[in-house]
Short mmCIF file of C-alpha atoms in Angstrom, two decimals:
data_model
loop_
_atom_site.label_atom_id
_atom_site.label_comp_id
_atom_site.label_asym_id
_atom_site.label_seq_id
_atom_site.Cartn_x
_atom_site.Cartn_y
_atom_site.Cartn_z
CA UNK A 59 -5.44 -41.38 -95.65
CA UNK A 60 -4.48 -43.67 -92.65
CA UNK A 61 -1.36 -42.03 -92.29
CA UNK A 62 -3.31 -38.55 -92.51
CA UNK A 63 -5.93 -39.42 -89.72
CA UNK A 64 -3.02 -40.60 -87.42
CA UNK A 65 -1.62 -37.39 -87.96
CA UNK A 66 -4.76 -35.50 -87.32
CA UNK A 67 -5.73 -37.65 -84.37
CA UNK A 68 -2.61 -36.70 -83.06
CA UNK A 69 -2.39 -33.06 -83.64
CA UNK A 70 -6.20 -33.16 -82.00
CA UNK A 71 -5.59 -34.97 -78.97
CA UNK A 72 -1.96 -33.07 -78.58
CA UNK A 73 -3.88 -29.57 -78.47
CA UNK A 74 -6.80 -31.22 -76.15
CA UNK A 75 -3.88 -32.42 -74.06
CA UNK A 76 -2.00 -28.96 -73.91
CA UNK A 77 -5.27 -26.91 -73.43
CA UNK A 78 -6.10 -29.01 -70.49
CA UNK A 79 -2.92 -28.69 -68.95
CA UNK A 80 -2.93 -24.64 -69.73
CA UNK A 81 -6.06 -24.49 -67.30
CA UNK A 82 -5.08 -27.36 -64.82
CA UNK A 83 -1.82 -26.36 -63.54
CA UNK A 84 -2.49 -23.01 -62.00
CA UNK A 85 -4.88 -25.20 -59.59
CA UNK A 86 -2.59 -27.70 -59.01
CA UNK A 87 -0.01 -25.00 -58.37
CA UNK A 88 -2.52 -23.61 -55.72
CA UNK A 89 -3.13 -26.47 -54.26
CA UNK A 90 0.52 -27.99 -53.91
CA UNK A 91 1.28 -24.46 -52.08
CA UNK A 92 -1.45 -24.81 -49.94
CA UNK A 93 -0.07 -28.24 -48.34
CA UNK A 94 3.61 -26.41 -47.96
CA UNK A 95 4.64 -25.25 -45.03
CA UNK A 96 5.16 -21.19 -44.19
CA UNK A 97 8.94 -21.19 -45.05
CA UNK A 98 9.22 -23.54 -47.86
CA UNK A 99 5.87 -21.63 -49.54
CA UNK A 100 7.79 -18.55 -49.64
CA UNK A 101 11.02 -20.39 -51.37
CA UNK A 102 9.40 -20.84 -54.87
CA UNK A 103 9.73 -24.51 -54.49
CA UNK A 104 7.32 -26.33 -56.64
CA UNK A 105 6.55 -29.64 -54.83
CA UNK A 106 5.89 -29.77 -50.92
CA UNK A 107 8.65 -31.72 -48.56
CA UNK A 108 5.96 -32.49 -46.32
CA UNK A 109 2.12 -32.31 -46.43
CA UNK A 110 0.63 -29.92 -44.36
CA UNK A 111 -3.14 -30.55 -44.46
CA UNK A 112 -3.73 -28.61 -40.97
CA UNK A 113 -3.39 -25.44 -43.15
CA UNK A 114 -6.95 -25.98 -43.93
CA UNK A 115 -8.06 -26.35 -40.11
CA UNK A 116 -6.26 -23.39 -39.29
CA UNK A 117 -8.03 -21.41 -41.99
CA UNK A 118 -11.22 -22.32 -40.43
CA UNK A 119 -10.00 -21.17 -37.07
CA UNK A 120 -9.70 -17.85 -38.48
CA UNK A 121 -12.11 -15.53 -36.83
CA UNK A 122 -15.21 -14.96 -38.99
CA UNK A 123 -14.15 -17.61 -41.79
CA UNK A 124 -17.67 -19.80 -40.55
CA UNK A 125 -19.44 -17.01 -40.60
CA UNK A 126 -18.32 -15.93 -44.38
CA UNK A 127 -19.15 -19.73 -45.40
CA UNK A 128 -23.00 -18.78 -43.92
CA UNK A 129 -23.61 -15.39 -45.57
CA UNK A 130 -22.32 -16.62 -48.88
CA UNK A 131 -24.69 -19.56 -48.89
CA UNK A 132 -27.48 -17.49 -47.60
CA UNK A 133 -26.52 -15.06 -50.54
CA UNK A 134 -26.26 -17.71 -53.35
CA UNK A 135 -28.93 -19.98 -52.07
CA UNK A 136 -31.62 -17.20 -51.42
CA UNK A 137 -30.07 -15.56 -54.41
CA UNK A 138 -30.81 -18.64 -56.91
CA UNK A 139 -34.18 -19.59 -55.50
CA UNK A 140 -35.47 -16.25 -56.13
CA UNK A 141 -34.25 -15.44 -59.44
CA UNK A 142 -35.69 -18.80 -60.78
CA UNK A 143 -39.19 -18.41 -59.20
CA UNK A 144 -39.51 -14.70 -60.34
CA UNK A 145 -38.04 -15.47 -63.79
CA UNK A 146 -39.80 -18.78 -64.95
CA UNK A 147 -43.58 -16.95 -64.92
CA UNK A 148 -42.00 -14.01 -66.81
CA UNK A 149 -40.06 -16.02 -69.39
CA UNK A 150 -43.12 -18.31 -69.67
CA UNK A 151 -45.42 -15.19 -70.67
CA UNK A 152 -42.96 -14.05 -72.94
CA UNK A 153 -42.48 -17.15 -74.70
CA UNK A 154 -46.36 -19.03 -74.69
CA UNK A 155 -48.79 -15.90 -74.45
CA UNK A 156 -49.72 -14.04 -77.49
CA UNK A 157 -50.28 -10.44 -76.47
CA UNK A 158 -49.98 -6.84 -77.93
CA UNK A 159 -46.90 -5.45 -76.81
CA UNK A 160 -45.22 -8.82 -76.68
CA UNK A 161 -42.20 -7.78 -78.37
CA UNK A 162 -41.56 -4.01 -76.77
CA UNK A 163 -41.32 -6.06 -73.48
CA UNK A 164 -38.60 -8.05 -74.46
CA UNK A 165 -36.51 -5.51 -76.06
CA UNK A 166 -37.12 -3.97 -72.88
CA UNK A 167 -36.10 -6.74 -70.69
CA UNK A 168 -32.96 -7.12 -72.86
CA UNK A 169 -32.17 -3.76 -72.99
CA UNK A 170 -31.82 -3.31 -69.04
CA UNK A 171 -29.16 -6.39 -69.60
CA UNK A 172 -26.75 -3.03 -71.22
CA UNK A 173 -27.01 -1.02 -68.26
CA UNK A 174 -24.09 -1.33 -65.94
CA UNK A 175 -24.79 -2.06 -62.32
CA UNK A 176 -22.40 0.74 -61.50
CA UNK A 177 -24.86 3.57 -62.91
CA UNK A 178 -27.56 2.86 -60.49
CA UNK A 179 -25.54 1.89 -57.57
CA UNK A 180 -25.89 5.44 -55.88
CA UNK A 181 -29.33 6.05 -56.03
CA UNK A 182 -30.27 2.27 -55.03
CA UNK A 183 -27.96 2.55 -52.07
CA UNK A 184 -29.57 5.42 -51.17
CA UNK A 185 -32.75 3.79 -51.16
CA UNK A 186 -31.54 0.81 -49.00
CA UNK A 187 -29.14 2.95 -46.70
CA UNK A 188 -31.34 5.94 -45.62
CA UNK A 189 -34.49 5.12 -46.45
CA UNK A 190 -35.09 1.33 -45.88
CA UNK A 191 -31.63 1.57 -43.51
CA UNK A 192 -30.81 -2.11 -44.67
CA UNK A 193 -27.04 -1.19 -45.19
CA UNK A 194 -24.51 -3.54 -43.47
CA UNK A 195 -26.50 -6.47 -44.72
CA UNK A 196 -26.89 -8.71 -47.38
CA UNK A 197 -30.79 -8.19 -48.11
CA UNK A 198 -30.61 -5.20 -50.66
CA UNK A 199 -28.75 -7.72 -53.03
CA UNK A 200 -31.14 -10.78 -52.35
CA UNK A 201 -34.31 -8.85 -52.14
CA UNK A 202 -34.06 -7.30 -55.52
CA UNK A 203 -33.65 -10.83 -57.17
CA UNK A 204 -37.29 -11.58 -56.16
CA UNK A 205 -38.31 -9.53 -58.76
CA UNK A 206 -36.54 -11.17 -61.98
CA UNK A 207 -33.33 -10.87 -63.45
CA UNK A 208 -33.28 -10.14 -67.23
CA UNK A 209 -30.08 -12.42 -67.94
CA UNK A 210 -32.15 -15.59 -66.58
CA UNK A 211 -35.31 -14.44 -68.01
CA UNK A 212 -33.76 -14.19 -71.78
CA UNK A 213 -32.27 -17.59 -71.26
CA UNK A 214 -35.34 -19.31 -69.73
CA UNK A 215 -37.42 -17.45 -72.52
CA UNK A 216 -35.22 -19.22 -75.38
CA UNK A 217 -35.84 -22.62 -73.78
CA UNK A 218 -39.25 -22.38 -73.37
CA UNK A 219 -39.95 -21.62 -76.89
CA UNK A 220 -38.42 -25.24 -78.01
CA UNK A 221 -41.26 -26.78 -76.12
CA UNK A 222 -43.92 -27.48 -78.27
CA UNK A 223 -47.41 -25.27 -77.97
CA UNK A 224 -49.34 -28.72 -78.47
CA UNK A 225 -48.22 -30.05 -75.09
CA UNK A 226 -49.68 -26.85 -73.50
CA UNK A 227 -52.82 -27.07 -75.30
CA UNK A 228 -53.63 -30.51 -74.55
CA UNK A 229 -52.98 -29.50 -70.79
CA UNK A 230 -55.24 -26.77 -71.23
CA UNK A 231 -57.76 -28.68 -73.07
CA UNK A 232 -57.94 -31.59 -69.96
CA UNK A 233 -58.75 -28.55 -67.54
CA UNK A 234 -55.35 -27.34 -66.17
CA UNK A 235 -54.95 -23.61 -65.69
CA UNK A 236 -51.96 -21.47 -66.46
CA UNK A 237 -50.19 -22.03 -63.10
CA UNK A 238 -50.88 -25.79 -63.13
CA UNK A 239 -49.86 -25.79 -66.53
CA UNK A 240 -46.55 -24.12 -65.61
CA UNK A 241 -45.69 -26.25 -62.79
CA UNK A 242 -46.80 -29.86 -64.04
CA UNK A 243 -46.01 -29.46 -67.73
CA UNK A 244 -43.60 -26.21 -68.10
CA UNK A 245 -40.91 -27.11 -65.36
CA UNK A 246 -40.41 -30.68 -66.00
CA UNK A 247 -39.81 -30.37 -69.58
CA UNK A 248 -37.54 -27.04 -68.87
CA UNK A 249 -35.52 -28.48 -66.31
CA UNK A 250 -32.10 -28.34 -68.27
CA UNK A 251 -32.58 -24.69 -68.89
CA UNK A 252 -33.79 -24.22 -65.25
CA UNK A 253 -30.69 -26.05 -63.88
CA UNK A 254 -28.31 -23.85 -66.04
CA UNK A 255 -30.10 -20.51 -65.24
CA UNK A 256 -29.91 -21.43 -61.10
CA UNK A 257 -25.99 -22.51 -61.98
CA UNK A 258 -25.38 -19.24 -63.48
CA UNK A 259 -27.11 -17.28 -60.72
CA UNK A 260 -25.44 -19.49 -58.25
CA UNK A 261 -22.03 -18.83 -59.74
CA UNK A 262 -22.62 -15.09 -59.87
CA UNK A 263 -23.76 -14.50 -56.23
CA UNK A 264 -21.29 -16.76 -54.75
CA UNK A 265 -18.32 -14.92 -56.60
CA UNK A 266 -19.66 -11.70 -56.32
CA UNK A 267 -17.62 -8.79 -54.59
CA UNK A 268 -18.74 -5.57 -55.97
CA UNK A 269 -22.09 -5.61 -54.58
CA UNK A 270 -20.74 -7.18 -50.87
CA UNK A 271 -18.52 -4.34 -50.79
CA UNK A 272 -20.79 -1.45 -51.12
CA UNK A 273 -23.62 -2.93 -48.90
CA UNK A 274 -21.71 -4.56 -46.22
CA UNK A 275 -18.32 -3.61 -45.98
CA UNK A 276 -18.71 -1.81 -42.74
CA UNK A 277 -20.47 -5.26 -41.41
CA UNK A 278 -17.68 -7.64 -41.07
CA UNK A 279 -20.51 -10.28 -39.50
CA UNK A 280 -22.24 -9.89 -42.78
CA UNK A 281 -19.21 -10.62 -45.21
CA UNK A 282 -19.05 -13.16 -47.93
CA UNK A 283 -16.28 -15.24 -48.82
CA UNK A 284 -15.38 -13.47 -52.07
CA UNK A 285 -15.05 -10.18 -50.15
CA UNK A 286 -13.64 -11.92 -46.92
CA UNK A 287 -10.81 -13.22 -48.81
CA UNK A 288 -9.60 -10.17 -49.12
CA UNK A 289 -9.18 -9.38 -45.88
CA UNK A 290 -8.10 -12.57 -45.22
CA UNK A 291 -5.10 -11.90 -47.90
CA UNK A 292 -4.33 -8.95 -46.15
CA UNK A 293 -3.90 -10.50 -42.55
CA UNK A 294 -1.73 -13.09 -44.14
CA UNK A 295 0.20 -11.65 -46.78
CA UNK A 296 3.28 -13.55 -46.03
CA UNK A 297 1.43 -16.76 -45.21
CA UNK A 298 0.99 -17.76 -48.72
CA UNK A 299 0.18 -21.53 -47.84
CA UNK A 300 -2.82 -20.28 -45.68
CA UNK A 301 -3.92 -17.56 -48.87
CA UNK A 302 -4.01 -20.80 -50.93
CA UNK A 303 -5.89 -22.91 -48.88
CA UNK A 304 -8.43 -20.16 -47.96
CA UNK A 305 -8.17 -19.74 -52.00
CA UNK A 306 -9.40 -23.20 -52.63
CA UNK A 307 -11.82 -23.61 -50.42
CA UNK A 308 -13.83 -20.53 -51.43
CA UNK A 309 -13.45 -22.45 -55.03
CA UNK A 310 -14.27 -25.63 -53.79
CA UNK A 311 -18.47 -25.56 -53.40
CA UNK A 312 -18.65 -23.76 -57.08
CA UNK A 313 -16.28 -26.82 -58.32
CA UNK A 314 -18.30 -29.33 -57.04
CA UNK A 315 -21.74 -28.10 -58.13
CA UNK A 316 -20.60 -27.63 -61.54
CA UNK A 317 -19.19 -31.39 -61.42
CA UNK A 318 -22.29 -32.58 -60.43
CA UNK A 319 -24.75 -30.80 -62.36
CA UNK A 320 -22.77 -30.15 -65.55
CA UNK A 321 -24.51 -32.38 -67.79
CA UNK A 322 -27.83 -30.14 -67.05
CA UNK A 323 -25.74 -27.07 -67.35
CA UNK A 324 -24.24 -27.83 -70.75
CA UNK A 325 -27.45 -29.51 -72.05
CA UNK A 326 -29.26 -26.21 -71.02
CA UNK A 327 -27.10 -24.00 -72.50
CA UNK A 328 -27.05 -25.68 -75.71
CA UNK A 329 -30.53 -25.89 -76.50
CA UNK A 330 -31.34 -22.05 -75.29
CA UNK A 331 -31.09 -20.14 -78.45
CA UNK A 332 -32.52 -22.88 -81.00
CA UNK A 333 -35.45 -20.66 -81.41
CA UNK A 334 -35.59 -17.08 -81.38
#
């Protein structure tokens, strides 16, 4: 039995190390290439002769790059805030209120998740561009998030179902209204679920390429990092070191946010779906 356990331990850890290397090596390759000289980056060598950290400063000196950062932060920050603030009350009502038609409403919300955004992009673009004259900005992507997101509503509802109704009844007996109950009782207990939804939405907005391409392509001042990186790659097609440095700078915020919030993220994802 001891020999069998040892072989099992070796097999499991060997597989884990192999999987870790499989996912880590591409990032290591990008990092090493980003600090190479122009000549070495084109040579195919894997280890830099000299570490050119100035490549990152060169990327920041690219015209428009800081503006792309500002636009991405605006889009991701406001988009995440609007999504959480608008989706949480809807999820709370669907999870804890008893009213006629609650299940059909939930099915309607879920059904909107099956509708690809490409299907409605033409009429939506006509409304934002011709009626509201907001083409060339990021507002057509940010404003709709203030009216809720089906996926976020679904995840928050699943999490709120795990909160005991007795806690809410006790708050109501103490004189709390529904809004105060939501803010004082539900929000503190639902922090892991809210964190998971916020991270999902932040990652989506930060990496969104399709939306900025449709609404902001004609205005370089409104480009985000995900869309501007394509222009950067075209302008520095032979400078793979600068392209890799720009790629790392685009990925860095997402990696840092997940690193510091992974505990709440994993807990929120784990607990959603415990109850249906």
